[in-house]
CSV table of N, CA and C and ligand atoms in Angstrom, one decimal:
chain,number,residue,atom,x,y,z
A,404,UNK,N,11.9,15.3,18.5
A,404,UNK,CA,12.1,14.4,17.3
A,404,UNK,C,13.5,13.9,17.3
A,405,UNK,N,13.6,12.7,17.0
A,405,UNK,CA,15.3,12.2,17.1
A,405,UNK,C,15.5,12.0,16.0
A,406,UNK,N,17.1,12.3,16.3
A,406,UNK,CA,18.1,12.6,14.8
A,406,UNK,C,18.9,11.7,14.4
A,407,UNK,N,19.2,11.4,13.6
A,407,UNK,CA,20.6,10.8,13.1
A,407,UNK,C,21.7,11.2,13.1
A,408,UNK,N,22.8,10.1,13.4
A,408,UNK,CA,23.9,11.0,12.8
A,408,UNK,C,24.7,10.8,11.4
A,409,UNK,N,24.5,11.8,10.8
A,409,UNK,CA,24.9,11.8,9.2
A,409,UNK,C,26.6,10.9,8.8
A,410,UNK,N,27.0,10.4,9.9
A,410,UNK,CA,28.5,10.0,9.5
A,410,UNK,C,27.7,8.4,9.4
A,411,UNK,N,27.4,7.9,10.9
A,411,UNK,CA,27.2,6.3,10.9
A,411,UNK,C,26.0,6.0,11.1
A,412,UNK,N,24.8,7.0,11.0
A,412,UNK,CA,23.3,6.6,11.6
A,412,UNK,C,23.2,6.6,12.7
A,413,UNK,N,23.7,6.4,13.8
A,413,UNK,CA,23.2,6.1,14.7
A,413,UNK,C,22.5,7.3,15.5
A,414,UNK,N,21.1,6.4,15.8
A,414,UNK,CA,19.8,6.9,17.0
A,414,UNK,C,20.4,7.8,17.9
A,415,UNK,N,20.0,9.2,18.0
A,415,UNK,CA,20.5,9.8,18.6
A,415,UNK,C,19.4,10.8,19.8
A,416,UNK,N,19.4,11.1,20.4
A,416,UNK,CA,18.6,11.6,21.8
A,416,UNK,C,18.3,13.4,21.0
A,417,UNK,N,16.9,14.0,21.1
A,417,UNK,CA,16.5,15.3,20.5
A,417,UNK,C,17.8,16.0,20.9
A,418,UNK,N,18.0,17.1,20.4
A,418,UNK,CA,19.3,18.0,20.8
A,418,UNK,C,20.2,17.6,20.7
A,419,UNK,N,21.4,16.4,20.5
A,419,UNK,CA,22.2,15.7,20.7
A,419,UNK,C,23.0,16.5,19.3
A,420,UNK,N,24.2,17.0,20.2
A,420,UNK,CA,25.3,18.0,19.3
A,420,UNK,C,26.2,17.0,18.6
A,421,UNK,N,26.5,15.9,19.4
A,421,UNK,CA,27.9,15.1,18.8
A,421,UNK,C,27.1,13.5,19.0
A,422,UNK,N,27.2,13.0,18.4
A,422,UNK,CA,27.6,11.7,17.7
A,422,UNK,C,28.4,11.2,19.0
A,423,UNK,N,27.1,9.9,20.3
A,423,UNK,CA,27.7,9.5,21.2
A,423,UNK,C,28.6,8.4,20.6
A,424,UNK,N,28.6,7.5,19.4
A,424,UNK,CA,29.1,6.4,18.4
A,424,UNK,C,30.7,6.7,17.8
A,425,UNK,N,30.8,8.0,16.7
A,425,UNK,CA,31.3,8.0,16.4
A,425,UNK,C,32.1,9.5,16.7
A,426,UNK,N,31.5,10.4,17.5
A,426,UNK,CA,32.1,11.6,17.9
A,426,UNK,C,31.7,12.8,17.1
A,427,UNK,N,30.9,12.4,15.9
A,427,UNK,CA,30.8,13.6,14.7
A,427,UNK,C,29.8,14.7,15.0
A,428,UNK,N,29.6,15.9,15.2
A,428,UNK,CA,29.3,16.9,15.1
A,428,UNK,C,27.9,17.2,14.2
A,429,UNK,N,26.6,17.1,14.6
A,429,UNK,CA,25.6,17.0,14.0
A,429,UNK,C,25.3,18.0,14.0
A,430,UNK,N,25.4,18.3,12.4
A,430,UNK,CA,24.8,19.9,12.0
A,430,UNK,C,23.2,19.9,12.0
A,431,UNK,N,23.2,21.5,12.3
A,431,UNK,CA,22.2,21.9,12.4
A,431,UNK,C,20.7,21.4,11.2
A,432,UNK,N,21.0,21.4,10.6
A,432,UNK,CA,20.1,20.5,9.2
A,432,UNK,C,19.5,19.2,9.5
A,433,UNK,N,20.1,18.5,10.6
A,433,UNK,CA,19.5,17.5,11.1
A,433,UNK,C,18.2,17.2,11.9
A,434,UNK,N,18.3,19.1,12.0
A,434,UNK,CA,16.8,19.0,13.1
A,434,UNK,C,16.1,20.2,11.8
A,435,UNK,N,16.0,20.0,10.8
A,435,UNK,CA,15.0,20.8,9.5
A,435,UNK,C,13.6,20.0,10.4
A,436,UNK,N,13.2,21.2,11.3
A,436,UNK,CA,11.5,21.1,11.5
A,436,UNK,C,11.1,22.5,10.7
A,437,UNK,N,12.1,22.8,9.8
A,437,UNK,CA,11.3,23.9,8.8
A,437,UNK,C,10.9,23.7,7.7
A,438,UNK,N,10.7,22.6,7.2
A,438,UNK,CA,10.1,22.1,6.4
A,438,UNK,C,8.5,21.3,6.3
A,439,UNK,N,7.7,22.2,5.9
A,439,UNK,CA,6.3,22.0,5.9
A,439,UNK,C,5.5,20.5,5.9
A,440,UNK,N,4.9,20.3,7.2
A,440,UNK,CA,4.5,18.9,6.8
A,440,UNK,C,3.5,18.8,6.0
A,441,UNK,N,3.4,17.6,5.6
A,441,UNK,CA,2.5,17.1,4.7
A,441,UNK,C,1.3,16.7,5.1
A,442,UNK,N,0.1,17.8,5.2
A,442,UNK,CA,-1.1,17.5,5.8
A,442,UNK,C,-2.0,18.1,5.3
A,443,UNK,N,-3.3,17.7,5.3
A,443,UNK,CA,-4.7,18.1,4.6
A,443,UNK,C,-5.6,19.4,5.5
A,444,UNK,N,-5.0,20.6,5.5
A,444,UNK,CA,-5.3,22.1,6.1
A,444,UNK,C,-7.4,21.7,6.2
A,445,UNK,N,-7.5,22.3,7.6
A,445,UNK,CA,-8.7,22.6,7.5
A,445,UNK,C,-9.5,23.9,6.6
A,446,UNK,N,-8.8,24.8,6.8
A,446,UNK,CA,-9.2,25.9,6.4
A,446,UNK,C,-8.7,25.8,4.7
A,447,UNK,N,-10.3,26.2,4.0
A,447,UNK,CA,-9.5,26.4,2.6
A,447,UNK,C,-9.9,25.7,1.6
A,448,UNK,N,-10.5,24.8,2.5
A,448,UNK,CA,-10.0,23.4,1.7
A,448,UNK,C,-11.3,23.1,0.4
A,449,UNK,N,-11.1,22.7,-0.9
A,449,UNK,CA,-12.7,22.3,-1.6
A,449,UNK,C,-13.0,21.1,-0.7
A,450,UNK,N,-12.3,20.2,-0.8
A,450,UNK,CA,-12.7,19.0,-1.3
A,450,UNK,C,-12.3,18.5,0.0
A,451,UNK,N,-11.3,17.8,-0.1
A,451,UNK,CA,-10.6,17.1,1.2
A,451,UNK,C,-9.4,17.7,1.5
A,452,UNK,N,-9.2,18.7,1.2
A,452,UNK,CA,-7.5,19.7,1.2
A,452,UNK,C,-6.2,19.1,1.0
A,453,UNK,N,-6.3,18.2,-0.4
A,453,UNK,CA,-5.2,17.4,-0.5
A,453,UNK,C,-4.3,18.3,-1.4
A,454,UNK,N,-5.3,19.0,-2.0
A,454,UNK,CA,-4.6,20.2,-3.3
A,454,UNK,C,-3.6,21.3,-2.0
A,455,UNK,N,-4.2,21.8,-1.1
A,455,UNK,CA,-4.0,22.7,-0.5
A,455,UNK,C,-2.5,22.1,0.8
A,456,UNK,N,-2.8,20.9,1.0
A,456,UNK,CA,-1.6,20.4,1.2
A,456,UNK,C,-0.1,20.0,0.7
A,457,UNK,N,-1.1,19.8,-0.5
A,457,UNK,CA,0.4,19.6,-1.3
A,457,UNK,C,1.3,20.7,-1.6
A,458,UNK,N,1.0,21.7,-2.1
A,458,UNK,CA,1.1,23.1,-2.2
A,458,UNK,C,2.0,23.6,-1.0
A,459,UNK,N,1.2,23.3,0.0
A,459,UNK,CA,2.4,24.0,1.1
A,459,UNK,C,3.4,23.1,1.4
A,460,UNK,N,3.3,21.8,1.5
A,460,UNK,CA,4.2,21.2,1.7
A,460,UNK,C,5.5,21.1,0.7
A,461,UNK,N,5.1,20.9,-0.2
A,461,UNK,CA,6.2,21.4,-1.6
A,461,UNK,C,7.1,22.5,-2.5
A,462,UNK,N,5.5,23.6,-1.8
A,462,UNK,CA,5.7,25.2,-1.9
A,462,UNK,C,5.5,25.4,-3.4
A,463,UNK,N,4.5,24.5,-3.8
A,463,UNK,CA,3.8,24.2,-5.1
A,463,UNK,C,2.9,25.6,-5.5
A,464,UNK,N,2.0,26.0,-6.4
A,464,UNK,CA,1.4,27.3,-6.6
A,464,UNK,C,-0.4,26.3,-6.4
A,465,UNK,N,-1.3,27.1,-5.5
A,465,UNK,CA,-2.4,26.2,-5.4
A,465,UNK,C,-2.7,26.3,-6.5
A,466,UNK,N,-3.1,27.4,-6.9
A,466,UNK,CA,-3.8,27.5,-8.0
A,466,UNK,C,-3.8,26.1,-9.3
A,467,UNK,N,-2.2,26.6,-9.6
A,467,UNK,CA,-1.9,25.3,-10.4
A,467,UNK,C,-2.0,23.8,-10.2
A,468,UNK,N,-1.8,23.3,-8.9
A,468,UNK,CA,-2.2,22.3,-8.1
A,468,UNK,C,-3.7,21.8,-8.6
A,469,UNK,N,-4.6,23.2,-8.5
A,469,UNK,CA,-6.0,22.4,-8.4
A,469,UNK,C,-6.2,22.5,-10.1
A,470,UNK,N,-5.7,23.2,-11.0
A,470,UNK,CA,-5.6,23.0,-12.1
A,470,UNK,C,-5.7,21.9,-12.9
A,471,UNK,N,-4.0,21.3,-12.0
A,471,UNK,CA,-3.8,20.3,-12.8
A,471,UNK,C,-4.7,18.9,-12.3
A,472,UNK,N,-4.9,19.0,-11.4
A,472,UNK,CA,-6.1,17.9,-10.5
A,472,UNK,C,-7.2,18.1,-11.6
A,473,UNK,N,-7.6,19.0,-11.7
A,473,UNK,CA,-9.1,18.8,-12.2
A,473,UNK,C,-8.7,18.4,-14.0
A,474,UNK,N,-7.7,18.9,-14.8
A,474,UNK,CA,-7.6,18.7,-15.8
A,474,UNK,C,-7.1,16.9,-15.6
A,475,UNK,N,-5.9,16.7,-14.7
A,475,UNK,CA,-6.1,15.4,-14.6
A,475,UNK,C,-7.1,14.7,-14.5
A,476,UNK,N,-7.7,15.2,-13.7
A,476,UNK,CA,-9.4,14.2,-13.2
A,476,UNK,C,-10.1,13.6,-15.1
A,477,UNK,N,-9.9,14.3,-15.3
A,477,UNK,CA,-10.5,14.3,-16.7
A,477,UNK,C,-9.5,14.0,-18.0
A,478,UNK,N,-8.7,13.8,-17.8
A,478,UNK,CA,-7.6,13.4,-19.1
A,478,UNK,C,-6.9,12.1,-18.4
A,479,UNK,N,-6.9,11.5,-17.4
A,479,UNK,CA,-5.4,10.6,-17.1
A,479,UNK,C,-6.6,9.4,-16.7
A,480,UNK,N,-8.2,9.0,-16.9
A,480,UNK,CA,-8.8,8.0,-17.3
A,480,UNK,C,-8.8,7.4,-15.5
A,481,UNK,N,-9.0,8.2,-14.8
A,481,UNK,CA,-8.7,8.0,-13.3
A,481,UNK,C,-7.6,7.7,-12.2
A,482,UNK,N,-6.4,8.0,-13.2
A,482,UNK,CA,-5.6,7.8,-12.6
A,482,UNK,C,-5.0,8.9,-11.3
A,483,UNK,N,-5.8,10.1,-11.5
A,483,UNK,CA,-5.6,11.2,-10.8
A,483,UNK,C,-6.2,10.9,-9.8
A,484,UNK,N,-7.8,10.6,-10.0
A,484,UNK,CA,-8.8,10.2,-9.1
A,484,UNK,C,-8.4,9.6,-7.8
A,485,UNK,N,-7.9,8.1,-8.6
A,485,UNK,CA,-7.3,7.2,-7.5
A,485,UNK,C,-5.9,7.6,-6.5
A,486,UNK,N,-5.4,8.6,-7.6
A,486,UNK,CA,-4.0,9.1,-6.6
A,486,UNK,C,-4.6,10.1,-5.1
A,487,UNK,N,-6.1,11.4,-6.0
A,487,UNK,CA,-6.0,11.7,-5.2
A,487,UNK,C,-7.1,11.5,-3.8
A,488,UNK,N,-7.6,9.8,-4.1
A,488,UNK,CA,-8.3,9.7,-2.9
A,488,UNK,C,-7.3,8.5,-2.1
A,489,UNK,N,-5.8,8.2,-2.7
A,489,UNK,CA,-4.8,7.8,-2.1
A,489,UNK,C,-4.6,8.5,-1.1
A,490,UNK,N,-4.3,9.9,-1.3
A,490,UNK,CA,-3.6,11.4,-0.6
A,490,UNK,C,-5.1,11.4,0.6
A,491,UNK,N,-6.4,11.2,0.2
A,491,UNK,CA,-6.9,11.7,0.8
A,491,UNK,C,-6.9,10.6,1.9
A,492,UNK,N,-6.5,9.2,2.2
A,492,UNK,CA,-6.6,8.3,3.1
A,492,UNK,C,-5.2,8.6,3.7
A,493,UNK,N,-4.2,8.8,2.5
A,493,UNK,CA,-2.6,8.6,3.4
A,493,UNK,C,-2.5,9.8,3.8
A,494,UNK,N,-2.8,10.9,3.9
A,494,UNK,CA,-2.5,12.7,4.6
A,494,UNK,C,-3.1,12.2,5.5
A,495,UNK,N,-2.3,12.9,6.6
A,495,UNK,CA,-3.4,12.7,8.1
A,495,UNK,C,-3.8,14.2,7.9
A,496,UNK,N,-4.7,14.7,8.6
A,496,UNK,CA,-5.6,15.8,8.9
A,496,UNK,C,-4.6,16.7,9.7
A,497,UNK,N,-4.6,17.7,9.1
A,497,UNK,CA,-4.1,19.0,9.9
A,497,UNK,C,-4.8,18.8,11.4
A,498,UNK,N,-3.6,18.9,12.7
A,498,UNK,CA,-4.2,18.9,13.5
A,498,UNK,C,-4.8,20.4,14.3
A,499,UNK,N,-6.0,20.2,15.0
A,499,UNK,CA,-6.8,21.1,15.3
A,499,UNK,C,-6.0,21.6,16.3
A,500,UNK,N,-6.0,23.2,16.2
A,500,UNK,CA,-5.4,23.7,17.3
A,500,UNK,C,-5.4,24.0,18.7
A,501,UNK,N,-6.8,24.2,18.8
A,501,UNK,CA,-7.2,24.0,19.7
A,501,UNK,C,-8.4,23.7,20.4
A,502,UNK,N,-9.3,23.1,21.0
A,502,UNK,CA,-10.7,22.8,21.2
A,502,UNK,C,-11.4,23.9,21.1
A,503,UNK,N,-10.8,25.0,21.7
A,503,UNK,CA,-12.4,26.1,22.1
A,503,UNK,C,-11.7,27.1,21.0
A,504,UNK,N,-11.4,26.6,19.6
A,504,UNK,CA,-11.2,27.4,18.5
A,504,UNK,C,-12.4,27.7,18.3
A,505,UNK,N,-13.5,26.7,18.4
A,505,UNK,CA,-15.1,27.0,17.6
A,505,UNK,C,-15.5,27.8,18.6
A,506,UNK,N,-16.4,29.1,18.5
A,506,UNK,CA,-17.4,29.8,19.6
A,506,UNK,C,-18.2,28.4,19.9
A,507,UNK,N,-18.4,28.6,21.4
A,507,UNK,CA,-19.8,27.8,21.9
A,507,UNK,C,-21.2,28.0,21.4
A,508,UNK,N,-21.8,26.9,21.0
A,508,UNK,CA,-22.9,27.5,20.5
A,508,UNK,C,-23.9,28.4,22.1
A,509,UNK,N,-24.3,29.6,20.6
A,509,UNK,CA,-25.1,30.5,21.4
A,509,UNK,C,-26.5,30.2,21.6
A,510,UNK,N,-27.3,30.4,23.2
A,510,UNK,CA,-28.2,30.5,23.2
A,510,UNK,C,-29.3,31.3,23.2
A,511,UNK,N,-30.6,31.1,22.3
A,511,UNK,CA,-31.2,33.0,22.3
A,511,UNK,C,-31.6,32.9,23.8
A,512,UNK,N,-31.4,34.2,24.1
A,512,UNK,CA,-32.0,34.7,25.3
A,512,UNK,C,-33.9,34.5,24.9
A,513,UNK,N,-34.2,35.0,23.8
A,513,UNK,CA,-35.5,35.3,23.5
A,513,UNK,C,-36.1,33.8,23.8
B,1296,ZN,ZN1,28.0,8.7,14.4
């Protein structure tokens, strides 16, 4: 992932300690890959796991999340609706980890 440099912007190469532009010293904060992305979890999920994404990405309480979705759904005259089949086109899908996550399907011997 490339970084910026927090003094002048300038595009900087992954790892890049100093600022080839202006010489500045790019703190560690610049590479926050600890912060949860924003994506629609397979596991878990009711609907399309936009509740269950949000939540982690935010560090929101699911519970309350799906609360307030369903009480939205029903009080804000669809405005929830439309937001959350927005989330459901703009979240990309948690990606799959790996192919041979699923068992192969089994064949009966019998
Ligand atoms: Zn710079």
């Amino acid at each position: 992932m490339a970084v910026h440099c927090t003094q002048c912007g300038t595009g900087l190469p992954a790892g890049a300690r100093f600022c080839s532009t202006c010489g500045a010293t790019i703190p560690a904060a610049a590479y926050s890959t600890g912060r949860p992305q924003l994506v629609r979890p397979i596991a878990g999920r009711r609907i399309a796991g936009v509740c269950i994404g949000l939540s982690q990405a935010y560090g929101w309480d699911l519970a309350l999340v799906r609360v307030l979705a369903v009480v939205g759904l029903f009080c804000s005259g669809g405005l929830v609706f439309i937001a959350y089949l927005a989330c459901w086109i703009g979240i990309p899908e948690e990606p799959v980890a790996a192919p041979d996550a699923y068992p192969p399907p089994t064949t009966p011997t019998a």
